[in-house]
CSV table of C-alpha atoms in Angstrom, one decimal:
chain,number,residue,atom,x,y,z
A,1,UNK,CA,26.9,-31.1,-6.9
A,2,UNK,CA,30.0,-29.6,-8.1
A,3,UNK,CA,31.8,-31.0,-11.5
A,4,UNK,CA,35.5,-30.5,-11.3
A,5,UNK,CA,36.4,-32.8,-14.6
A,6,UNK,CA,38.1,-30.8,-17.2
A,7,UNK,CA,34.8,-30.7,-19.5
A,8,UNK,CA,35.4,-31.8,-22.9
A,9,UNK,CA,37.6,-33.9,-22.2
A,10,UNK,CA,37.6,-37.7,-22.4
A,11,UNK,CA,40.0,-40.0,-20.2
A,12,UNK,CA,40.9,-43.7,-21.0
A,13,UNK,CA,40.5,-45.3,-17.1
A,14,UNK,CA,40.4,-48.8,-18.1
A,15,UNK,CA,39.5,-51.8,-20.4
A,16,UNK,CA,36.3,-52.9,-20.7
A,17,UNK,CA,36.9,-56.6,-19.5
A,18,UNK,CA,38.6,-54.9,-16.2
A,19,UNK,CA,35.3,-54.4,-14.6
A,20,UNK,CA,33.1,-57.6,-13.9
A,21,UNK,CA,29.6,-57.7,-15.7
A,22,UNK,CA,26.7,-56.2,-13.1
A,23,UNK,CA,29.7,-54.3,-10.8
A,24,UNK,CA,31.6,-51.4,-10.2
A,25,UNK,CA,34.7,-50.1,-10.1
A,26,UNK,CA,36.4,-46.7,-9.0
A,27,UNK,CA,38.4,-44.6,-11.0
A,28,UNK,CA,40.6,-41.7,-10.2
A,29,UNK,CA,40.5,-38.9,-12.5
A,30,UNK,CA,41.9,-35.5,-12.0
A,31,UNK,CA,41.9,-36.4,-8.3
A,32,UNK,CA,38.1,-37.5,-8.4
A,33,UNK,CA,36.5,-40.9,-7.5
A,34,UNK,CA,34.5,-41.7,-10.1
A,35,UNK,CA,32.5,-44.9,-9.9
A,36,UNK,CA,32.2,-46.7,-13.4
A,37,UNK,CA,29.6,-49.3,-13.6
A,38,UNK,CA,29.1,-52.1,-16.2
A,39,UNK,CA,25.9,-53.2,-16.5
A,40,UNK,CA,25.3,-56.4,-18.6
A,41,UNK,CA,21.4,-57.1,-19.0
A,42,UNK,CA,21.1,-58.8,-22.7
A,43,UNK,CA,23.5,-55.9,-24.1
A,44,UNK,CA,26.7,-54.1,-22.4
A,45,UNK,CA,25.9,-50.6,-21.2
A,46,UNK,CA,28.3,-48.4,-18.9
A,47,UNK,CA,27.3,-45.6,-16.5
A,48,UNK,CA,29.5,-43.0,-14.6
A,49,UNK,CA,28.6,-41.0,-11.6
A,50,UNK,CA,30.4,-39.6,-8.8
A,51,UNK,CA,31.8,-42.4,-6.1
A,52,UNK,CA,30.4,-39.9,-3.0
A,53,UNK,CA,28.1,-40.8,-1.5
A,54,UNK,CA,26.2,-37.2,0.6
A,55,UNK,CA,24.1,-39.3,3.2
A,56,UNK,CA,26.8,-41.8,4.1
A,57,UNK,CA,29.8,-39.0,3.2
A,58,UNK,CA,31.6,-41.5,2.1
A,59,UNK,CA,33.4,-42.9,-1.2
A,60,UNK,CA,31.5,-45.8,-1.4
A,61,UNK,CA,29.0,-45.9,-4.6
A,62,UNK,CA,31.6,-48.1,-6.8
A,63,UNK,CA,30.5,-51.0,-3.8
A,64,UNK,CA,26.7,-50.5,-4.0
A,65,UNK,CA,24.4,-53.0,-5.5
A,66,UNK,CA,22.9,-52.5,-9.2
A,67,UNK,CA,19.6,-53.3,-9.6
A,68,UNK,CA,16.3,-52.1,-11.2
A,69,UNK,CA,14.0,-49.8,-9.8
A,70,UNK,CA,11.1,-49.6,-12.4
A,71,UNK,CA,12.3,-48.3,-15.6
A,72,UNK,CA,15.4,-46.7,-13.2
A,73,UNK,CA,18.9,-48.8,-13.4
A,74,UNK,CA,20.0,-47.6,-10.3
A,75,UNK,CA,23.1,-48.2,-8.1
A,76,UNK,CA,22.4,-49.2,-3.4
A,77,UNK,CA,24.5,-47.4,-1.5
A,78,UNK,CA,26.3,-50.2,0.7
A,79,UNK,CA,25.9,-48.0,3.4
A,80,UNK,CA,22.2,-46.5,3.8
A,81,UNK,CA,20.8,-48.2,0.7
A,82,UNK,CA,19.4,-45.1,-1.2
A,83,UNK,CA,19.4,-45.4,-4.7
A,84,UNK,CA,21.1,-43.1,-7.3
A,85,UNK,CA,19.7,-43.3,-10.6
A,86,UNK,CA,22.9,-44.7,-12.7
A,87,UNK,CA,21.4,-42.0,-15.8
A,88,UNK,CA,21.0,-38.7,-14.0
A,89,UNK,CA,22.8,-39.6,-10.3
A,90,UNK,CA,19.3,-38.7,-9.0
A,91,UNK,CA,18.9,-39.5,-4.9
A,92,UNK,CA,15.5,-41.7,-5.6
A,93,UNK,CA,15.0,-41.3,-1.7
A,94,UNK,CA,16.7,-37.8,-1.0
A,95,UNK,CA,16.8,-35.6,-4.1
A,96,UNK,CA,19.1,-32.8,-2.1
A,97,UNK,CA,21.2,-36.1,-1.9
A,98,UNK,CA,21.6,-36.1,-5.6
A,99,UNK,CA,25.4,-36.9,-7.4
A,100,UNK,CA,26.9,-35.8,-11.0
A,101,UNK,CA,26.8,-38.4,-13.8
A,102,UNK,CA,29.0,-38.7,-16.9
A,103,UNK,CA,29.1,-39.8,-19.8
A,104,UNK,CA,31.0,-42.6,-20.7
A,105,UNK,CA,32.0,-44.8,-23.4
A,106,UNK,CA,34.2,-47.8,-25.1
A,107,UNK,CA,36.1,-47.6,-27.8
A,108,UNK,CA,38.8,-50.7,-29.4
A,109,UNK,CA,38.0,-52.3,-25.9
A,110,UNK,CA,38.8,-49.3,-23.7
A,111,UNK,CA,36.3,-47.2,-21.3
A,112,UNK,CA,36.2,-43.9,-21.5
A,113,UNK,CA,35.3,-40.9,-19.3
A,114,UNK,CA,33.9,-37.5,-20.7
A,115,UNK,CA,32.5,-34.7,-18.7
């Protein structure tokens, strides 16, 4: 895993109401795909990990399905279906497979992206 977000820094890359409750979307941010999920489950909470998918090698986490895997809120890999931890970006299946995660937050209706 390799971070290459400018750390301490935080980047507005949308509104809240731009991403659809229980979905993701990607953002670009210093010419990485981040995917920025919105997870809606009795109270708004947003994760951030990296939209790379290792197994499939392919940008394609932002598509994957959110869903619960115990006490894990975890993100399907349209793909191959392994699940990344939305908390850590832990590879349940294939822990070599494992992703960055970010933190992220709103503010005045706006999500942002720190690293």
């Amino acid at each position: 895993m390799k971070n290459e977000i400018q750390q301490d820094a935080w980047t507005q890359v949308c509104a809240l109401n731009d991403i659809v409750p229980n979905t993701g979307v990607c953002a670009l941010v210093n010419e990485q795909q981040i995917a920025i999920f919105h997870v809606n489950d009795g109270e708004t909470r947003l994760f951030a990990v990296d939209n790379y998918d290792p197994s499939a090698q392919a940008s394609v986490l932002s598509r994957g399905l959110i869903g619960n895997l115990g006490e894990r809120i975890v993100v399907a890999s349209p793909i191959y279906k392994n699940h990344f931890d939305l908390m850590t970006g832990e590879c349940l299946e294939m822990p070599e497979h494992s992703i960055n995660a970010y933190p992220v937050r709103v503010t005045d209706g706006k999500v942002w992206l720190g690293a």
